[in-house]
Amino acid sequence: MAFDIRALLYNIPEVKHPVEKRLPFNTRLKWTIIILAAFFILANISLYGLAQNSLERFEYLAIILGTDFGSIISLGIGPIVMSSIILQLLVGAGILGIDTKTPEGKKYFQGLQKLGVIFFIIFEALVYVLMGGLQAIPGYTGIVVLQLVIGGFAIVLMDEVTQKWGFGSGVSLFIVAGVAWRL
């Protein structure tokens, strides 16, 4: 009995597409506003167990990554972008032979991308905390990492909701929101 990676990739939880082909403007606007409000609320929830450190050194990076360092969404869009770039390079170079023009190929590509996002959420959370970017109070390292992982998954789900139910992509929305917030 061999392990089938496709079975795993096709069963990763996702936000379902709406039943209607074209959603009304008001529905799209409502979901975009809800996600934007959730983004700002999560950006104001500080990480529990975070030591006093110099978060201002991340000020400009926070704008690019659509985040607010020191909050539960400190990872921002980083894991999504990193997974997407690496997977597109591998497919474009022909290292991964995935035909993204077929429905089967698209589904496989999206599953691999989501698996990559999960990997990068965990990896980046560990790197930020263990390398001292976000310093945890001694004994709270695991709690801070767990909060970052939960925040990373929230960003991924909010991105999916925006793509399927709102306007544009969540990644773009979070970058614009971060820039507007800083202005």
PDB file of C-alpha atoms in Angstrom:
ATOM      1  CA  MET A   1       0.000   0.000   0.000  1.00  0.00           C
ATOM      2  CA  ALA A   2       1.835   3.085  -1.270  1.00  0.00           C
ATOM      3  CA  PHE A   3       1.300   6.604   0.045  1.00  0.00           C
ATOM      4  CA  ASP A   4      -0.456   8.769  -2.542  1.00  0.00           C
ATOM      5  CA  ILE A   5       0.556  12.423  -2.211  1.00  0.00           C
ATOM      6  CA  ARG A   6      -2.323  13.492  -4.453  1.00  0.00           C
ATOM      7  CA  ALA A   7      -4.867  12.146  -1.963  1.00  0.00           C
ATOM      8  CA  LEU A   8      -3.303  14.329   0.720  1.00  0.00           C
ATOM      9  CA  LEU A   9      -3.086  17.405  -1.513  1.00  0.00           C
ATOM     10  CA  TYR A  10      -6.680  17.126  -2.703  1.00  0.00           C
ATOM     11  CA  ASN A  11      -7.983  16.882   0.864  1.00  0.00           C
ATOM     12  CA  ILE A  12      -6.292  19.916   2.411  1.00  0.00           C
ATOM     13  CA  PRO A  13      -9.040  22.119   3.891  1.00  0.00           C
ATOM     14  CA  GLU A  14     -10.015  25.107   1.795  1.00  0.00           C
ATOM     15  CA  VAL A  15     -12.616  27.835   1.546  1.00  0.00           C
ATOM     16  CA  LYS A  16     -15.323  26.703  -0.882  1.00  0.00           C
ATOM     17  CA  HIS A  17     -16.233  28.727  -3.951  1.00  0.00           C
ATOM     18  CA  PRO A  18     -19.668  30.356  -3.940  1.00  0.00           C
ATOM     19  CA  VAL A  19     -22.446  28.410  -5.662  1.00  0.00           C
ATOM     20  CA  GLU A  20     -23.348  31.363  -7.889  1.00  0.00           C
ATOM     21  CA  LYS A  21     -21.179  32.027 -10.935  1.00  0.00           C
ATOM     22  CA  ARG A  22     -21.147  35.775 -10.339  1.00  0.00           C
ATOM     23  CA  LEU A  23     -21.567  37.159  -6.860  1.00  0.00           C
ATOM     24  CA  PRO A  24     -23.443  40.436  -6.440  1.00  0.00           C
ATOM     25  CA  PHE A  25     -21.352  43.549  -5.808  1.00  0.00           C
ATOM     26  CA  ASN A  26     -22.787  43.981  -2.297  1.00  0.00           C
ATOM     27  CA  THR A  27     -21.810  40.426  -1.305  1.00  0.00           C
ATOM     28  CA  ARG A  28     -18.250  40.910  -2.562  1.00  0.00           C
ATOM     29  CA  LEU A  29     -18.002  44.270  -0.804  1.00  0.00           C
ATOM     30  CA  LYS A  30     -19.345  42.793   2.437  1.00  0.00           C
ATOM     31  CA  TRP A  31     -16.775  39.983   2.497  1.00  0.00           C
ATOM     32  CA  THR A  32     -13.912  42.323   1.584  1.00  0.00           C
ATOM     33  CA  ILE A  33     -14.857  44.673   4.440  1.00  0.00           C
ATOM     34  CA  ILE A  34     -15.222  41.764   6.883  1.00  0.00           C
ATOM     35  CA  ILE A  35     -11.759  40.443   5.977  1.00  0.00           C
ATOM     36  CA  LEU A  36     -10.244  43.924   6.178  1.00  0.00           C
ATOM     37  CA  ALA A  37     -11.793  44.439   9.623  1.00  0.00           C
ATOM     38  CA  ALA A  38     -10.528  41.019  10.763  1.00  0.00           C
ATOM     39  CA  PHE A  39      -7.040  41.926   9.493  1.00  0.00           C
ATOM     40  CA  PHE A  40      -6.982  45.132  11.544  1.00  0.00           C
ATOM     41  CA  ILE A  41      -8.364  43.374  14.621  1.00  0.00           C
ATOM     42  CA  LEU A  42      -5.728  40.632  14.405  1.00  0.00           C
ATOM     43  CA  ALA A  43      -3.020  43.261  13.827  1.00  0.00           C
ATOM     44  CA  ASN A  44      -3.944  44.772  17.202  1.00  0.00           C
ATOM     45  CA  ILE A  45      -3.726  41.510  19.161  1.00  0.00           C
ATOM     46  CA  SER A  46      -0.253  41.417  20.680  1.00  0.00           C
ATOM     47  CA  LEU A  47       1.647  38.176  21.016  1.00  0.00           C
ATOM     48  CA  TYR A  48       1.423  36.831  24.550  1.00  0.00           C
ATOM     49  CA  GLY A  49       4.855  36.046  25.982  1.00  0.00           C
ATOM     50  CA  LEU A  50       6.769  38.390  23.697  1.00  0.00           C
ATOM     51  CA  ALA A  51       9.743  40.059  25.385  1.00  0.00           C
ATOM     52  CA  GLN A  52      10.379  43.772  25.031  1.00  0.00           C
ATOM     53  CA  ASN A  53      12.545  44.019  21.931  1.00  0.00           C
ATOM     54  CA  SER A  54      13.179  46.456  19.143  1.00  0.00           C
ATOM     55  CA  LEU A  55      10.269  45.816  16.780  1.00  0.00           C
ATOM     56  CA  GLU A  56      10.804  49.182  15.049  1.00  0.00           C
ATOM     57  CA  ARG A  57      13.669  47.633  13.056  1.00  0.00           C
ATOM     58  CA  PHE A  58      10.973  45.740  11.145  1.00  0.00           C
ATOM     59  CA  GLU A  59       8.929  48.848  10.311  1.00  0.00           C
ATOM     60  CA  TYR A  60       9.635  48.921   6.555  1.00  0.00           C
ATOM     61  CA  LEU A  61       9.562  45.151   6.200  1.00  0.00           C
ATOM     62  CA  ALA A  62       6.120  45.161   7.815  1.00  0.00           C
ATOM     63  CA  ILE A  63       4.782  47.395   5.036  1.00  0.00           C
ATOM     64  CA  ILE A  64       5.994  45.027   2.311  1.00  0.00           C
ATOM     65  CA  LEU A  65       4.790  41.866   4.058  1.00  0.00           C
ATOM     66  CA  GLY A  66       1.347  43.223   4.939  1.00  0.00           C
ATOM     67  CA  THR A  67       1.771  42.696   8.665  1.00  0.00           C
ATOM     68  CA  ASP A  68       2.349  44.309  12.022  1.00  0.00           C
ATOM     69  CA  PHE A  69       5.296  42.762  13.873  1.00  0.00           C
ATOM     70  CA  GLY A  70       4.571  41.912  17.474  1.00  0.00           C
ATOM     71  CA  SER A  71       0.953  41.028  16.656  1.00  0.00           C
ATOM     72  CA  ILE A  72      -0.583  37.635  16.063  1.00  0.00           C
ATOM     73  CA  ILE A  73      -0.258  38.193  12.294  1.00  0.00           C
ATOM     74  CA  SER A  74       3.482  38.909  12.421  1.00  0.00           C
ATOM     75  CA  LEU A  75       4.142  36.424   9.607  1.00  0.00           C
ATOM     76  CA  GLY A  76       1.879  38.365   7.251  1.00  0.00           C
ATOM     77  CA  ILE A  77       1.841  37.269   3.622  1.00  0.00           C
ATOM     78  CA  GLY A  78       5.432  35.993   3.724  1.00  0.00           C
ATOM     79  CA  PRO A  79       4.613  32.251   3.721  1.00  0.00           C
ATOM     80  CA  ILE A  80       2.076  32.643   0.898  1.00  0.00           C
ATOM     81  CA  VAL A  81       4.455  34.621  -1.295  1.00  0.00           C
ATOM     82  CA  MET A  82       7.453  32.379  -0.575  1.00  0.00           C
ATOM     83  CA  SER A  83       5.560  29.181  -1.387  1.00  0.00           C
ATOM     84  CA  SER A  84       4.114  30.685  -4.548  1.00  0.00           C
ATOM     85  CA  ILE A  85       7.466  31.958  -5.844  1.00  0.00           C
ATOM     86  CA  ILE A  86       9.305  28.681  -5.216  1.00  0.00           C
ATOM     87  CA  LEU A  87       6.582  26.532  -6.749  1.00  0.00           C
ATOM     88  CA  GLN A  88       6.260  28.768  -9.828  1.00  0.00           C
ATOM     89  CA  LEU A  89      10.034  28.635 -10.342  1.00  0.00           C
ATOM     90  CA  LEU A  90      10.045  24.830 -10.063  1.00  0.00           C
ATOM     91  CA  VAL A  91       7.150  24.450 -12.507  1.00  0.00           C
ATOM     92  CA  GLY A  92       8.478  27.116 -14.896  1.00  0.00           C
ATOM     93  CA  ALA A  93      11.939  25.511 -14.998  1.00  0.00           C
ATOM     94  CA  GLY A  94      10.375  22.135 -15.738  1.00  0.00           C
ATOM     95  CA  ILE A  95      11.682  20.556 -12.541  1.00  0.00           C
ATOM     96  CA  LEU A  96       8.103  19.751 -11.553  1.00  0.00           C
ATOM     97  CA  GLY A  97       6.166  18.521 -14.562  1.00  0.00           C
ATOM     98  CA  ILE A  98       2.759  19.952 -13.733  1.00  0.00           C
ATOM     99  CA  ASP A  99       0.411  21.017 -16.537  1.00  0.00           C
ATOM    100  CA  THR A 100      -1.468  23.939 -14.960  1.00  0.00           C
ATOM    101  CA  LYS A 101      -3.736  24.226 -17.997  1.00  0.00           C
ATOM    102  CA  THR A 102      -5.744  21.150 -17.006  1.00  0.00           C
ATOM    103  CA  PRO A 103      -8.163  21.100 -14.057  1.00  0.00           C
ATOM    104  CA  GLU A 104      -6.260  18.150 -12.556  1.00  0.00           C
ATOM    105  CA  GLY A 105      -2.948  20.006 -12.892  1.00  0.00           C
ATOM    106  CA  LYS A 106      -4.385  23.186 -11.361  1.00  0.00           C
ATOM    107  CA  LYS A 107      -5.748  21.276  -8.395  1.00  0.00           C
ATOM    108  CA  TYR A 108      -2.410  19.499  -7.909  1.00  0.00           C
ATOM    109  CA  PHE A 109      -0.501  22.807  -8.162  1.00  0.00           C
ATOM    110  CA  GLN A 110      -2.825  24.498  -5.656  1.00  0.00           C
ATOM    111  CA  GLY A 111      -2.497  21.561  -3.260  1.00  0.00           C
ATOM    112  CA  LEU A 112       1.308  21.700  -3.471  1.00  0.00           C
ATOM    113  CA  GLN A 113       1.197  25.452  -2.965  1.00  0.00           C
ATOM    114  CA  LYS A 114      -0.977  25.128   0.136  1.00  0.00           C
ATOM    115  CA  LEU A 115       1.312  22.421   1.523  1.00  0.00           C
ATOM    116  CA  GLY A 116       4.241  24.784   0.903  1.00  0.00           C
ATOM    117  CA  VAL A 117       2.406  27.584   2.700  1.00  0.00           C
ATOM    118  CA  ILE A 118       1.848  25.339   5.729  1.00  0.00           C
ATOM    119  CA  PHE A 119       5.557  24.433   5.733  1.00  0.00           C
ATOM    120  CA  PHE A 120       6.621  28.091   5.497  1.00  0.00           C
ATOM    121  CA  ILE A 121       4.209  29.187   8.231  1.00  0.00           C
ATOM    122  CA  ILE A 122       5.789  26.744  10.660  1.00  0.00           C
ATOM    123  CA  PHE A 123       9.330  27.388   9.390  1.00  0.00           C
ATOM    124  CA  GLU A 124       9.073  31.193   9.536  1.00  0.00           C
ATOM    125  CA  ALA A 125       7.429  31.137  12.971  1.00  0.00           C
ATOM    126  CA  LEU A 126      10.298  29.036  14.296  1.00  0.00           C
ATOM    127  CA  VAL A 127      12.931  31.216  12.601  1.00  0.00           C
ATOM    128  CA  TYR A 128      11.464  34.491  13.870  1.00  0.00           C
ATOM    129  CA  VAL A 129      11.323  33.266  17.461  1.00  0.00           C
ATOM    130  CA  LEU A 130      14.394  31.024  17.708  1.00  0.00           C
ATOM    131  CA  MET A 131      16.683  33.468  15.878  1.00  0.00           C
ATOM    132  CA  GLY A 132      15.609  36.387  18.072  1.00  0.00           C
ATOM    133  CA  GLY A 133      13.616  38.478  15.595  1.00  0.00           C
ATOM    134  CA  LEU A 134      10.635  38.174  17.915  1.00  0.00           C
ATOM    135  CA  GLN A 135      12.136  37.425  21.310  1.00  0.00           C
ATOM    136  CA  ALA A 136       9.999  35.371  23.645  1.00  0.00           C
ATOM    137  CA  ILE A 137      10.130  35.610  27.418  1.00  0.00           C
ATOM    138  CA  PRO A 138      12.101  32.573  28.664  1.00  0.00           C
ATOM    139  CA  GLY A 139       9.696  29.635  28.904  1.00  0.00           C
ATOM    140  CA  TYR A 140       7.185  31.155  26.448  1.00  0.00           C
ATOM    141  CA  THR A 141       8.917  30.219  23.192  1.00  0.00           C
ATOM    142  CA  GLY A 142       6.419  27.488  22.297  1.00  0.00           C
ATOM    143  CA  ILE A 143       3.451  29.722  23.070  1.00  0.00           C
ATOM    144  CA  VAL A 144       4.774  32.534  20.865  1.00  0.00           C
ATOM    145  CA  VAL A 145       5.487  30.090  18.004  1.00  0.00           C
ATOM    146  CA  LEU A 146       1.992  28.587  18.339  1.00  0.00           C
ATOM    147  CA  GLN A 147       0.397  32.049  18.183  1.00  0.00           C
ATOM    148  CA  LEU A 148       2.399  32.872  15.046  1.00  0.00           C
ATOM    149  CA  VAL A 149       1.302  29.598  13.418  1.00  0.00           C
ATOM    150  CA  ILE A 150      -2.357  30.292  14.246  1.00  0.00           C
ATOM    151  CA  GLY A 151      -2.025  33.839  12.884  1.00  0.00           C
ATOM    152  CA  GLY A 152      -0.376  32.500   9.723  1.00  0.00           C
ATOM    153  CA  PHE A 153      -3.270  30.111   9.126  1.00  0.00           C
ATOM    154  CA  ALA A 154      -5.731  32.968   9.718  1.00  0.00           C
ATOM    155  CA  ILE A 155      -3.996  35.047   7.028  1.00  0.00           C
ATOM    156  CA  VAL A 156      -4.160  32.113   4.577  1.00  0.00           C
ATOM    157  CA  LEU A 157      -7.878  31.595   5.199  1.00  0.00           C
ATOM    158  CA  MET A 158      -8.601  35.332   4.938  1.00  0.00           C
ATOM    159  CA  ASP A 159      -6.702  35.398   1.631  1.00  0.00           C
ATOM    160  CA  GLU A 160      -8.831  32.527   0.314  1.00  0.00           C
ATOM    161  CA  VAL A 161     -12.079  34.183   1.429  1.00  0.00           C
ATOM    162  CA  THR A 162     -11.055  37.418  -0.305  1.00  0.00           C
ATOM    163  CA  GLN A 163     -10.134  35.590  -3.522  1.00  0.00           C
ATOM    164  CA  LYS A 164     -13.339  33.564  -3.688  1.00  0.00           C
ATOM    165  CA  TRP A 165     -15.921  35.834  -2.042  1.00  0.00           C
ATOM    166  CA  GLY A 166     -14.456  39.346  -2.177  1.00  0.00           C
ATOM    167  CA  PHE A 167     -12.571  41.637  -4.530  1.00  0.00           C
ATOM    168  CA  GLY A 168      -9.087  40.712  -5.750  1.00  0.00           C
ATOM    169  CA  SER A 169      -6.615  38.827  -3.607  1.00  0.00           C
ATOM    170  CA  GLY A 170      -6.067  38.980   0.117  1.00  0.00           C
ATOM    171  CA  VAL A 171      -2.335  39.428  -0.415  1.00  0.00           C
ATOM    172  CA  SER A 172      -2.893  42.684  -2.301  1.00  0.00           C
ATOM    173  CA  LEU A 173      -5.551  43.798   0.176  1.00  0.00           C
ATOM    174  CA  PHE A 174      -3.217  43.230   3.143  1.00  0.00           C
ATOM    175  CA  ILE A 175      -0.371  45.151   1.505  1.00  0.00           C
ATOM    176  CA  VAL A 176      -2.649  48.097   0.708  1.00  0.00           C
ATOM    177  CA  ALA A 177      -4.109  47.991   4.217  1.00  0.00           C
ATOM    178  CA  GLY A 178      -0.616  47.973   5.747  1.00  0.00           C
ATOM    179  CA  VAL A 179       0.521  50.931   3.633  1.00  0.00           C
ATOM    180  CA  ALA A 180      -2.661  52.897   4.316  1.00  0.00           C
ATOM    181  CA  TRP A 181      -2.393  52.167   8.046  1.00  0.00           C
ATOM    182  CA  ARG A 182       1.170  53.511   8.173  1.00  0.00           C
ATOM    183  CA  LEU A 183       0.239  56.660   6.253  1.00  0.00           C
TER     184      LEU A 183
END
